[in-house]
Short mmCIF file of C-alpha atoms and ligand atoms in Angstrom, two decimals:
data_model
loop_
_atom_site.label_atom_id
_atom_site.label_comp_id
_atom_site.label_asym_id
_atom_site.label_seq_id
_atom_site.Cartn_x
_atom_site.Cartn_y
_atom_site.Cartn_z
CA MET A 1 23.98 7.10 -22.08
CA ALA A 2 26.31 7.38 -18.45
CA THR A 3 24.44 5.42 -16.37
CA ILE A 4 25.15 4.61 -12.52
CA SER A 5 25.51 0.99 -10.79
CA VAL A 6 23.41 0.98 -7.92
CA GLU A 7 25.25 -1.62 -5.23
CA ASN A 8 23.78 -3.24 -1.46
CA PRO A 9 25.47 -1.69 0.49
CA ALA A 10 24.37 -5.41 2.69
CA THR A 11 26.15 -7.67 0.63
CA GLY A 12 27.40 -6.00 -1.60
CA ALA A 13 25.53 -7.09 -5.01
CA HIS A 14 25.18 -5.31 -7.69
CA VAL A 15 21.60 -4.49 -7.33
CA ARG A 16 20.95 -2.89 -11.70
CA ASP A 17 22.08 0.71 -13.80
CA VAL A 18 20.65 3.48 -14.05
CA GLU A 19 20.73 6.22 -16.98
CA VAL A 20 21.81 9.42 -15.89
CA THR A 21 20.31 12.26 -16.64
CA PRO A 22 23.59 14.96 -16.50
CA PRO A 23 22.99 18.55 -15.53
CA ASP A 24 21.77 19.57 -19.48
CA ALA A 25 19.59 17.55 -20.56
CA VAL A 26 17.53 19.35 -17.14
CA ALA A 27 16.27 21.91 -18.30
CA ALA A 28 14.24 19.99 -20.98
CA LEU A 29 12.49 18.28 -17.99
CA VAL A 30 11.63 20.84 -16.37
CA ALA A 31 9.80 22.31 -19.59
CA ARG A 32 7.84 19.05 -20.07
CA ALA A 33 6.92 19.50 -16.75
CA ARG A 34 5.54 22.26 -16.82
CA SER A 35 3.53 21.84 -19.82
CA ALA A 36 2.24 19.18 -17.76
CA GLN A 37 1.71 21.07 -15.20
CA PRO A 38 -1.94 23.36 -16.01
CA GLY A 39 -3.60 20.49 -17.22
CA TRP A 40 -2.59 18.55 -13.65
CA GLU A 41 -3.39 22.05 -11.79
CA ALA A 42 -7.01 22.27 -13.47
CA LEU A 43 -7.92 18.70 -11.97
CA GLY A 44 -8.31 20.59 -8.93
CA TYR A 45 -8.12 18.70 -5.79
CA GLU A 46 -10.65 16.31 -6.54
CA GLY A 47 -9.47 15.03 -9.46
CA ARG A 48 -6.15 15.59 -7.65
CA GLY A 49 -6.71 13.55 -4.76
CA ARG A 50 -9.01 10.30 -7.05
CA ILE A 51 -5.18 9.66 -9.15
CA LEU A 52 -3.37 10.10 -5.41
CA LYS A 53 -6.04 7.56 -3.45
CA ARG A 54 -5.32 5.52 -6.23
CA ALA A 55 -1.35 5.36 -6.23
CA GLN A 56 -1.96 5.16 -2.50
CA LYS A 57 -3.66 1.90 -3.14
CA TRP A 58 -0.49 0.92 -5.99
CA LEU A 59 1.33 1.60 -2.81
CA ILE A 60 -0.27 -0.81 0.05
CA GLU A 61 -0.81 -3.58 -3.17
CA HIS A 62 3.31 -3.02 -3.77
CA ALA A 63 4.28 -2.59 -0.52
CA ASP A 64 6.46 -5.64 -0.99
CA GLU A 65 8.05 -4.86 -3.59
CA VAL A 66 9.11 -0.88 -2.47
CA ALA A 67 10.51 -2.55 0.80
CA ASP A 68 12.47 -5.17 -1.70
CA THR A 69 13.79 -2.21 -3.50
CA ILE A 70 14.62 -0.27 -0.54
CA SER A 71 16.62 -2.61 1.23
CA SER A 72 18.18 -3.21 -1.81
CA GLU A 73 19.71 0.45 -2.07
CA THR A 74 20.53 0.87 1.27
CA GLY A 75 20.89 -2.24 3.34
CA LYS A 76 18.31 -0.97 5.68
CA THR A 77 16.21 -4.12 7.44
CA ARG A 78 12.91 -4.72 6.38
CA GLU A 79 11.42 -2.77 9.63
CA ASP A 80 12.55 -0.01 8.53
CA ALA A 81 11.74 0.13 5.41
CA MET A 82 8.23 -1.49 5.77
CA LEU A 83 7.32 -0.07 9.31
CA VAL A 84 9.39 3.82 9.04
CA GLU A 85 9.04 4.32 4.85
CA VAL A 86 6.34 2.16 3.26
CA ALA A 87 4.26 2.98 6.33
CA TYR A 88 5.27 6.94 5.74
CA GLY A 89 4.18 6.81 2.21
CA ALA A 90 1.69 4.83 2.44
CA ASN A 91 0.22 7.71 5.22
CA ALA A 92 1.13 10.93 3.10
CA LEU A 93 -0.69 10.05 0.05
CA GLY A 94 -4.47 9.33 2.20
CA PHE A 95 -3.48 13.19 4.47
CA TRP A 96 -2.28 14.66 2.02
CA PRO A 97 -5.52 15.42 -0.76
CA LYS A 98 -7.27 15.18 2.69
CA LYS A 99 -5.82 18.07 4.08
CA ALA A 100 -4.89 19.91 0.86
CA PRO A 101 -8.54 21.43 0.29
CA LYS A 102 -8.81 23.05 3.06
CA TRP A 103 -5.60 24.24 4.46
CA LEU A 104 -5.87 25.97 1.08
CA ALA A 105 -9.04 27.54 0.61
CA ASP A 106 -9.52 31.23 0.34
CA GLU A 107 -8.99 32.48 3.73
CA LYS A 108 -11.11 35.74 4.13
CA VAL A 109 -9.28 38.35 6.38
CA HIS A 110 -10.92 40.68 7.98
CA THR A 111 -9.52 44.22 8.76
CA PHE A 112 -9.73 47.86 11.81
CA ASN A 113 -8.18 49.73 9.98
CA PRO A 114 -10.04 52.65 8.48
CA PHE A 115 -8.56 53.23 5.98
CA VAL A 116 -9.65 50.29 4.26
CA LEU A 117 -12.83 49.48 5.79
CA GLY A 118 -15.57 47.80 3.66
CA ARG A 119 -13.02 46.18 1.06
CA ARG A 120 -13.52 42.48 0.73
CA MET A 121 -10.55 40.70 1.59
CA VAL A 122 -9.05 37.47 0.52
CA VAL A 123 -5.88 35.94 1.13
CA ARG A 124 -5.36 32.20 -2.21
CA TYR A 125 -2.92 29.61 -2.62
CA ARG A 126 -1.87 29.53 -5.99
CA PRO A 127 0.79 26.03 -7.34
CA LEU A 128 4.36 27.12 -7.69
CA GLY A 129 4.11 25.52 -11.40
CA VAL A 130 7.49 22.78 -11.03
CA VAL A 131 8.92 22.18 -7.98
CA GLY A 132 12.13 20.27 -7.43
CA VAL A 133 12.76 18.18 -4.38
CA ILE A 134 16.61 17.07 -3.57
CA GLY A 135 16.57 13.69 -1.17
CA PRO A 136 18.92 11.76 0.16
CA TRP A 137 20.16 8.67 1.02
CA ASN A 138 19.70 7.38 3.82
CA TYR A 139 15.76 7.80 3.20
CA PRO A 140 14.69 6.98 -0.06
CA LEU A 141 10.97 6.32 -0.18
CA VAL A 142 10.01 9.54 2.98
CA ASN A 143 12.66 12.05 2.04
CA SER A 144 12.97 11.93 -1.58
CA VAL A 145 8.79 11.45 -3.31
CA GLY A 146 7.77 11.93 0.49
CA ASP A 147 8.58 15.52 0.24
CA ALA A 148 7.12 15.74 -3.86
CA ILE A 149 3.29 14.41 -2.47
CA PRO A 150 2.15 17.79 -0.71
CA ALA A 151 3.43 19.78 -3.16
CA LEU A 152 1.76 17.28 -6.13
CA ALA A 153 -2.05 17.94 -3.56
CA ALA A 154 -1.26 21.20 -4.24
CA GLY A 155 -0.84 21.26 -7.94
CA ASN A 156 2.71 21.40 -8.39
CA ALA A 157 4.09 18.96 -11.11
CA VAL A 158 7.53 17.53 -9.43
CA ILE A 159 11.15 16.56 -10.62
CA VAL A 160 12.95 14.42 -7.27
CA LYS A 161 16.39 14.21 -7.77
CA PRO A 162 17.19 11.28 -5.73
CA SER A 163 20.67 10.46 -4.37
CA GLU A 164 22.58 8.91 -7.06
CA VAL A 165 23.23 5.55 -4.44
CA THR A 166 19.57 5.00 -4.03
CA PRO A 167 17.79 6.19 -6.98
CA LEU A 168 15.63 2.97 -7.07
CA THR A 169 12.78 3.55 -4.93
CA SER A 170 11.53 6.93 -6.51
CA LEU A 171 12.06 5.69 -10.24
CA LEU A 172 9.43 2.90 -8.31
CA PHE A 173 7.27 5.20 -7.10
CA GLU A 174 7.56 7.20 -10.60
CA ARG A 175 6.01 3.50 -12.29
CA GLY A 176 3.43 3.72 -9.08
CA LEU A 177 2.69 6.78 -10.34
CA HIS A 178 2.06 6.06 -13.62
CA GLU A 179 -0.16 2.43 -13.28
CA SER A 180 -2.28 5.41 -11.32
CA GLY A 181 -2.94 7.22 -13.49
CA LEU A 182 -0.91 10.24 -13.13
CA PRO A 183 -0.14 12.36 -16.47
CA ASP A 184 2.56 11.85 -17.85
CA GLY A 185 5.44 14.98 -16.99
CA VAL A 186 3.45 15.72 -13.70
CA PHE A 187 5.85 13.52 -11.93
CA GLN A 188 9.67 12.85 -13.27
CA VAL A 189 12.69 11.60 -11.32
CA ALA A 190 16.60 13.19 -12.73
CA VAL A 191 18.64 10.87 -11.18
CA GLY A 192 22.45 11.57 -10.90
CA THR A 193 24.65 13.49 -9.26
CA GLY A 194 24.91 16.71 -7.21
CA GLU A 195 25.80 18.13 -11.14
CA THR A 196 22.78 17.72 -11.83
CA GLY A 197 20.63 18.69 -8.43
CA ALA A 198 22.59 21.64 -9.07
CA ALA A 199 20.63 22.05 -12.68
CA LEU A 200 17.49 21.60 -11.41
CA ILE A 201 17.92 24.63 -8.95
CA ASP A 202 18.53 26.83 -12.32
CA GLU A 203 15.46 25.49 -14.12
CA VAL A 204 12.23 25.19 -11.33
CA ASP A 205 10.35 27.63 -8.80
CA MET A 206 11.27 25.69 -5.67
CA VAL A 207 13.25 24.15 -3.86
CA MET A 208 12.69 21.61 -1.53
CA PHE A 209 15.63 19.95 -0.25
CA THR A 210 16.38 17.53 1.72
CA GLY A 211 21.01 16.62 3.17
CA SER A 212 23.16 18.06 4.39
CA THR A 213 24.08 20.96 6.07
CA ARG A 214 27.10 21.90 4.01
CA THR A 215 25.96 20.22 0.61
CA GLY A 216 22.17 23.21 1.77
CA ARG A 217 24.36 26.14 2.06
CA LYS A 218 25.82 25.21 -1.10
CA VAL A 219 21.44 23.85 -2.78
CA MET A 220 20.63 27.87 -0.90
CA GLU A 221 23.76 29.91 -2.46
CA ARG A 222 22.58 28.43 -6.37
CA ALA A 223 19.11 29.28 -6.13
CA ALA A 224 19.89 32.85 -4.50
CA GLN A 225 20.98 33.46 -8.61
CA THR A 226 17.62 32.84 -9.90
CA LEU A 227 15.67 34.51 -6.57
CA THR A 228 14.40 30.59 -5.89
CA PRO A 229 12.68 29.80 -2.95
CA VAL A 230 14.39 26.52 -1.01
CA SER A 231 12.84 24.85 2.04
CA LEU A 232 16.51 22.68 4.21
CA GLU A 233 16.17 19.81 5.98
CA LEU A 234 19.16 19.30 7.09
CA GLY A 235 21.35 17.90 9.40
CA GLY A 236 21.04 16.89 13.25
CA LYS A 237 22.86 15.88 16.80
CA ASP A 238 19.42 15.25 18.73
CA PRO A 239 20.77 15.49 22.60
CA MET A 240 17.89 13.31 25.15
CA ILE A 241 17.92 14.16 28.01
CA VAL A 242 17.23 11.74 30.93
CA LEU A 243 16.19 12.92 34.29
CA ALA A 244 16.43 11.06 37.61
CA ASP A 245 13.18 10.47 38.47
CA ALA A 246 11.74 8.76 34.52
CA ASP A 247 10.73 5.15 33.91
CA LEU A 248 14.95 4.27 32.78
CA GLU A 249 13.88 0.73 31.63
CA ARG A 250 11.58 2.99 29.14
CA ALA A 251 14.08 5.82 28.09
CA ALA A 252 16.76 2.98 28.01
CA ASN A 253 15.51 1.35 24.99
CA ALA A 254 13.89 4.22 23.51
CA ALA A 255 18.09 4.87 23.24
CA VAL A 256 18.70 2.33 21.84
CA TYR A 257 16.00 2.40 19.40
CA TYR A 258 16.10 6.04 18.41
CA SER A 259 20.38 5.99 18.10
CA MET A 260 20.47 2.01 15.77
CA GLN A 261 17.41 2.23 13.79
CA ASN A 262 17.68 2.85 10.73
CA GLY A 263 21.22 1.90 11.43
CA GLY A 264 20.94 5.20 12.80
CA GLN A 265 21.76 7.60 9.68
CA THR A 266 18.39 8.97 10.17
CA CYS A 267 18.38 12.73 10.43
CA ILE A 268 16.22 12.07 13.97
CA SER A 269 18.68 9.92 15.43
CA ILE A 270 19.14 10.20 18.96
CA GLU A 271 22.86 10.97 18.49
CA ARG A 272 23.82 12.05 23.10
CA VAL A 273 22.38 12.07 25.71
CA TYR A 274 22.81 13.22 29.09
CA VAL A 275 21.84 11.51 31.85
CA GLU A 276 21.73 12.97 35.81
CA ALA A 277 24.45 11.13 37.76
CA PRO A 278 21.85 9.84 40.79
CA VAL A 279 21.00 6.95 36.96
CA TYR A 280 23.49 6.94 35.12
CA ASP A 281 25.37 3.62 35.85
CA GLU A 282 22.05 2.29 35.46
CA PHE A 283 21.13 3.73 32.77
CA VAL A 284 24.71 2.82 31.26
CA ALA A 285 24.62 -0.63 32.29
CA LYS A 286 20.89 -1.06 30.77
CA VAL A 287 21.39 0.87 26.99
CA THR A 288 24.96 -1.63 27.04
CA GLU A 289 23.26 -4.70 28.20
CA LYS A 290 20.09 -3.77 25.06
CA THR A 291 22.55 -3.17 22.06
CA LYS A 292 24.50 -6.01 23.13
CA ALA A 293 21.38 -8.47 22.62
CA LEU A 294 20.54 -6.53 18.73
CA ARG A 295 21.18 -8.58 15.75
CA GLN A 296 23.40 -7.00 13.30
CA GLY A 297 23.46 -8.14 9.26
CA PRO A 298 22.42 -8.36 5.77
CA PRO A 299 17.90 -7.95 5.87
CA GLY A 300 16.83 -10.80 5.80
CA ALA A 301 13.24 -12.71 6.49
CA ALA A 302 10.71 -10.73 8.89
CA GLY A 303 11.97 -10.63 12.33
CA THR A 304 15.80 -11.88 11.92
CA VAL A 305 17.78 -8.36 11.80
CA ASP A 306 17.43 -5.47 13.82
CA VAL A 307 20.28 -3.31 13.00
CA GLY A 308 21.27 -3.37 8.90
CA ALA A 309 24.09 -1.87 7.01
CA MET A 310 25.81 1.52 6.90
CA THR A 311 24.46 2.67 3.22
CA PHE A 312 26.82 5.54 2.05
CA PRO A 313 30.69 4.06 1.73
CA PRO A 314 32.20 7.05 3.88
CA GLN A 315 30.17 6.92 6.56
CA VAL A 316 31.98 4.84 7.74
CA GLU A 317 34.85 6.14 7.89
CA ILE A 318 33.06 9.90 9.99
CA VAL A 319 31.54 7.19 12.87
CA GLU A 320 35.00 5.04 13.09
CA ARG A 321 37.18 8.11 13.55
CA HIS A 322 33.90 9.89 15.73
CA VAL A 323 34.72 6.74 18.39
CA GLN A 324 37.89 5.64 18.08
CA GLN A 325 38.72 10.11 19.00
CA ALA A 326 35.79 9.51 21.77
CA ARG A 327 38.86 6.68 23.27
CA ASP A 328 41.07 8.53 22.70
CA ALA A 329 40.35 11.46 24.81
CA GLY A 330 39.03 8.97 27.54
CA ALA A 331 35.31 7.92 27.18
CA ARG A 332 34.38 3.97 27.73
CA VAL A 333 32.92 2.13 24.65
CA THR A 334 30.57 -0.35 26.49
CA THR A 335 30.04 -2.09 23.40
CA GLY A 336 30.87 -2.71 20.18
CA GLY A 337 33.42 -0.08 18.48
CA HIS A 338 34.12 -1.66 15.73
CA VAL A 339 34.03 -2.03 11.95
CA ARG A 340 31.65 -5.60 11.50
CA ALA A 341 33.89 -8.05 9.51
CA GLY A 342 32.83 -9.64 6.94
CA THR A 343 30.93 -9.30 3.12
CA GLY A 344 28.54 -5.38 3.58
CA ARG A 345 29.15 -2.77 5.06
CA PHE A 346 28.38 -2.73 8.73
CA TYR A 347 29.21 -1.08 11.68
CA GLU A 348 29.12 -2.69 14.78
CA PRO A 349 26.14 -1.50 17.48
CA THR A 350 28.41 0.32 19.07
CA VAL A 351 27.43 2.81 23.27
CA ILE A 352 29.94 5.14 24.22
CA ALA A 353 29.75 6.52 28.33
CA ASP A 354 31.41 8.72 30.35
CA VAL A 355 31.63 11.36 26.96
CA ASP A 356 32.10 15.07 26.59
CA HIS A 357 31.86 18.37 24.48
CA SER A 358 35.68 18.08 24.00
CA MET A 359 35.06 14.55 21.64
CA THR A 360 33.47 14.69 18.11
CA ALA A 361 31.49 12.01 19.33
CA MET A 362 28.86 14.52 21.04
CA THR A 363 29.85 17.81 19.18
CA GLU A 364 29.29 16.73 14.85
CA GLU A 365 26.87 14.44 13.21
CA THR A 366 27.83 10.26 13.10
CA PHE A 367 24.92 9.16 11.27
CA GLY A 368 26.69 5.36 12.69
CA PRO A 369 24.67 3.06 14.70
CA THR A 370 26.78 5.20 18.52
CA LEU A 371 24.71 6.17 21.48
CA PRO A 372 27.22 8.32 23.58
CA VAL A 373 26.82 8.92 27.04
CA MET A 374 27.01 11.63 29.24
CA LYS A 375 26.90 11.79 33.06
CA VAL A 376 25.61 15.69 34.02
CA ALA A 377 24.74 17.40 37.79
CA ASP A 378 20.86 18.25 37.10
CA ALA A 379 18.95 19.99 34.18
CA GLU A 380 19.51 23.08 34.07
CA GLU A 381 23.99 21.28 32.87
CA ALA A 382 21.61 18.64 30.45
CA ILE A 383 19.53 22.10 28.71
CA ARG A 384 22.26 23.91 28.68
CA GLN A 385 25.07 20.90 27.25
CA ALA A 386 21.16 20.17 24.86
CA ASN A 387 21.97 23.72 23.39
CA ASP A 388 25.71 23.46 22.82
CA SER A 389 25.16 22.54 19.62
CA PRO A 390 24.64 24.21 15.99
CA TYR A 391 22.60 21.48 14.98
CA GLY A 392 18.49 21.92 16.50
CA LEU A 393 16.54 19.10 15.02
CA GLY A 394 15.41 17.29 17.19
CA ALA A 395 15.64 15.93 20.98
CA ALA A 396 13.82 14.53 23.95
CA VAL A 397 13.36 14.52 27.05
CA PHE A 398 12.64 11.45 29.66
CA THR A 399 10.92 11.97 32.62
CA LYS A 400 8.04 11.12 35.37
CA ASP A 401 6.77 14.77 35.44
CA LEU A 402 5.33 15.57 33.07
CA ALA A 403 5.57 19.39 34.07
CA LYS A 404 8.95 19.70 34.92
CA GLY A 405 9.52 16.97 31.29
CA GLU A 406 7.57 19.85 29.57
CA ARG A 407 8.94 22.74 31.13
CA VAL A 408 12.51 21.96 30.16
CA ALA A 409 11.29 21.16 26.43
CA ARG A 410 9.94 24.49 25.58
CA ARG A 411 14.11 25.88 26.73
CA ILE A 412 15.37 23.35 24.32
CA ASP A 413 16.73 25.19 20.96
CA ALA A 414 15.34 22.64 18.58
CA GLY A 415 12.27 22.51 16.03
CA ALA A 416 11.00 19.46 18.08
CA VAL A 417 11.18 18.11 21.25
CA CYS A 418 8.94 14.98 22.65
CA VAL A 419 8.49 13.71 26.33
CA ASN A 420 9.06 10.22 27.17
CA ASP A 421 9.34 9.38 23.26
CA ALA A 422 11.54 10.75 20.34
CA ALA A 423 11.80 11.35 16.66
CA LEU A 424 7.77 10.29 16.79
CA ASN A 425 6.38 13.10 15.62
CA TYR A 426 7.60 12.62 12.88
CA LEU A 427 4.65 10.67 11.85
CA ALA A 428 2.81 12.68 12.84
CA LEU A 429 2.00 15.34 9.87
CA GLU A 430 -0.30 17.95 11.29
CA LEU A 431 3.28 19.17 12.98
CA PRO A 432 5.96 21.53 11.59
CA MET A 433 8.60 18.99 11.43
CA GLY A 434 12.25 22.15 10.68
CA GLY A 435 15.12 22.38 11.58
CA TRP A 436 16.74 25.26 14.01
CA LYS A 437 20.31 26.86 13.87
CA ASP A 438 21.76 24.85 10.91
CA SER A 439 20.15 22.23 11.34
CA GLY A 440 18.07 24.33 8.02
CA MET A 441 14.90 26.46 6.91
CA GLY A 442 11.02 25.67 6.34
CA VAL A 443 9.15 22.82 7.64
CA ARG A 444 7.58 19.86 5.62
CA HIS A 445 4.04 18.77 7.54
CA GLY A 446 1.74 20.93 8.98
CA PRO A 447 -0.09 23.82 7.15
CA ALA A 448 3.17 25.38 6.48
CA GLY A 449 4.90 22.69 5.75
CA LEU A 450 1.84 22.35 2.14
CA ARG A 451 1.22 26.37 1.57
CA LYS A 452 5.39 26.24 1.22
CA TYR A 453 4.57 25.00 -1.89
CA THR A 454 2.16 27.49 -2.97
CA HIS A 455 2.02 31.40 -3.60
CA GLN A 456 0.47 33.42 -1.10
CA GLN A 457 -1.88 35.98 -3.27
CA ALA A 458 -4.38 38.60 -1.56
CA LEU A 459 -7.06 39.59 -3.50
CA MET A 460 -8.77 43.16 -2.25
CA VAL A 461 -12.54 43.81 -4.51
CA THR A 462 -13.23 47.05 -3.47
CA ARG A 463 -17.65 46.94 -3.11
CA PHE A 464 -18.67 50.85 -2.87
CA ALA A 465 -16.86 53.84 -5.17
CA PRO A 466 -17.00 56.47 -1.98
CA LYS A 467 -17.20 60.09 -3.85
CA ARG A 468 -14.32 61.04 -2.72
CA GLU A 469 -11.43 58.85 -1.76
CA ILE A 470 -8.83 60.64 1.27
CA HIS A 471 -6.31 59.59 -0.68
CA TYR A 472 -6.30 60.52 -4.79
CA PHE A 473 -4.79 63.59 -5.98
CA PRO A 474 -4.78 66.70 -5.95
CA TYR A 475 -4.08 67.11 -2.18
CA ASN A 476 -5.51 69.57 -0.33
CA ALA A 477 -5.15 71.31 3.02
CA LYS A 478 -8.67 70.12 3.89
CA ILE A 479 -8.00 66.82 3.03
CA THR A 480 -4.23 67.32 5.08
CA GLY A 481 -6.29 68.00 8.74
CA ALA A 482 -8.59 65.46 7.94
CA ILE A 483 -5.99 62.51 7.65
CA THR A 484 -4.30 64.04 11.02
CA ARG A 485 -7.63 64.19 12.73
CA GLY A 486 -8.30 60.42 11.11
CA ILE A 487 -4.85 59.51 12.72
CA GLU A 488 -4.94 61.58 16.85
CA LEU A 489 -8.60 59.48 16.46
CA PHE A 490 -7.46 55.94 15.97
CA TYR A 491 -4.81 55.58 16.77
CA GLY A 492 -3.99 58.50 18.98
CA ARG A 493 -5.70 58.06 22.57
CA GLY A 494 -3.41 56.84 24.88
CA HIS A 495 -0.25 58.12 23.09
CA ARG A 496 -0.68 61.65 24.15
P1 LIG B 1 24.34 15.11 0.81
O1 LIG B 1 24.01 16.53 0.90
O2 LIG B 1 25.21 14.76 0.73
O3 LIG B 1 23.41 15.13 -0.78
C1 LIG B 1 21.81 15.85 -0.47
C2 LIG B 1 21.64 15.66 -2.35
O4 LIG B 1 21.88 16.82 -2.51
C3 LIG B 1 21.85 14.39 -2.41
O5 LIG B 1 21.12 14.00 -3.57
C4 LIG B 1 23.42 14.34 -3.19
O6 LIG B 1 23.62 13.91 -4.52
C5 LIG B 1 22.78 16.21 -4.16
N1 LIG B 1 23.26 16.96 -3.98
C6 LIG B 1 24.95 17.13 -3.48
N2 LIG B 1 25.65 18.64 -4.01
C7 LIG B 1 24.72 19.42 -4.67
C8 LIG B 1 24.78 20.13 -5.11
N3 LIG B 1 25.75 21.09 -5.04
N4 LIG B 1 23.74 20.52 -6.09
C9 LIG B 1 22.75 19.79 -5.60
N5 LIG B 1 22.78 18.99 -4.77
C10 LIG B 1 23.50 18.58 -5.06
O7 LIG B 1 23.73 14.41 2.10
P2 LIG B 1 23.69 12.90 2.78
O8 LIG B 1 22.51 12.40 1.17
O9 LIG B 1 25.24 12.40 3.14
O10 LIG B 1 22.04 12.78 3.05
C11 LIG B 1 22.97 12.50 4.61
C12 LIG B 1 22.27 14.32 5.52
O11 LIG B 1 20.99 14.48 4.87
C13 LIG B 1 22.50 14.43 7.15
O12 LIG B 1 23.38 15.07 6.99
C14 LIG B 1 21.12 13.72 7.04
O13 LIG B 1 21.00 14.67 8.86
C15 LIG B 1 20.03 14.51 6.73
N6 LIG B 1 18.71 14.65 7.06
C16 LIG B 1 18.20 15.79 7.22
C17 LIG B 1 16.77 15.00 7.13
C18 LIG B 1 16.59 16.29 7.33
O14 LIG B 1 15.01 15.75 7.59
N7 LIG B 1 16.65 17.33 8.93
C19 LIG B 1 16.60 13.80 6.18
C20 LIG B 1 17.32 12.81 6.00
C21 LIG B 1 18.48 12.99 6.44
P3 LIG B 1 24.18 12.43 -4.92
O15 LIG B 1 24.09 12.23 -3.60
O16 LIG B 1 24.31 12.76 -6.11
O17 LIG B 1 25.57 13.33 -3.72
#
């Protein structure tokens, strides 16, 4: 049996070997899920909710073990593991079972079309069957397990294919669900490489994919072969706009936090900042000073490290390349700018000033602890530059003028825009979260983020039996006349 060796990126230590599910074993896994799903669906919202709430309790009781596991395979700090991942999971395990009965309840529909008057019409939602969740390495709990929770609450069986770099969190969560009473086969983990992910696409009823735009395209192409629906949460290059009247201290804190948190390896990281000219120098000075003060290193005791490791080896080269290319093109690195010497895989928290769109640091996803800052003449230029990107995931605007902030926000081409905050929309599971342009298709969170795991079925029940239906055969001239008069009567007024 082939295995994957999991390494701790912060120390280089070997963590554990895990067994791989080869592509040709995926069909059997899905068959098992398929036979377990009807029993899970039959438990109803209440029965499923009870088990998911028990899993919530399990997660809270095992928070330390889960956070340690996440840190060991990603190299992220304890706070990044606890605050962003464990807290998200604990919230989601309560939220989805509570919302599912409301958001998936039958909806009564009324029509004014005279040709179908008198019928009872209902939209109902039914689980799809088996959902395949394919996740990235940067948030093994939020983006692999996290997306499985609404799918389970809706009544589906789920198979998660975590990144081969970070399979341990999904395996631990599988244990947690089992100990919480989830029936066998309803949640399974397929550890493996991209080939295992590709095989999963062939077998499941829907694919929830989170990862790079490049792989997202491959996933959609593969899914087209079996007409399997996909939801794609892809890469980003989130801009922050800082207007001259902003609370500069708050804007600088947010820029540093949301670019460096999780080592900058977050899809909705702040990846570029546009600052109005009058406050540009002061802003650069502030973010430089704050970034210099960050403590970086292997996750240690609580509150001892701010910025963790680079999880995925090739990502370090991308960060190095972007910073070097910006330097060569005339940008100013005001702090950081190098791979950190010593054990573990770290890139120094880095601020790059005086950048522009000739530099890859401003146009391509860097996915590292870098904060490039560009001077702009005014809000108009900031909006233009923010929208000059193939990506459209999130964005942030800082200003004390809230009306202006909202006006600017509404002109940015992105799935979510925060005013005087960044990325925080992710925690409001009531809000849809999804990318525009190359950042994705579909949303997670909100009613649409739950309904995508279901079929919609339209029910029409005719309560009465008219003697003669206007559209039944045989057609005759009298009927044609009635139809014509009906069209004129109901739709024709004002159109002559
Ligand atoms: P990848 O696209 O490289 O991988 C994502 C997942 O897809 C992994 O499990 C990977 O397996 C798997 N995979 C690879 N090839 C295929 C294939 N042909 N068919 C099916 N599955 C395949 O992304 P990363 O793991 O590098 O994650 C980083 C990216 O994720 C960034 O671009 C980031 O912006 C994005 N992201 C987006 C989020 C969002 O909500 N929009 C949230 C978090 C991250 P393996 O790892 O084993 O190769």
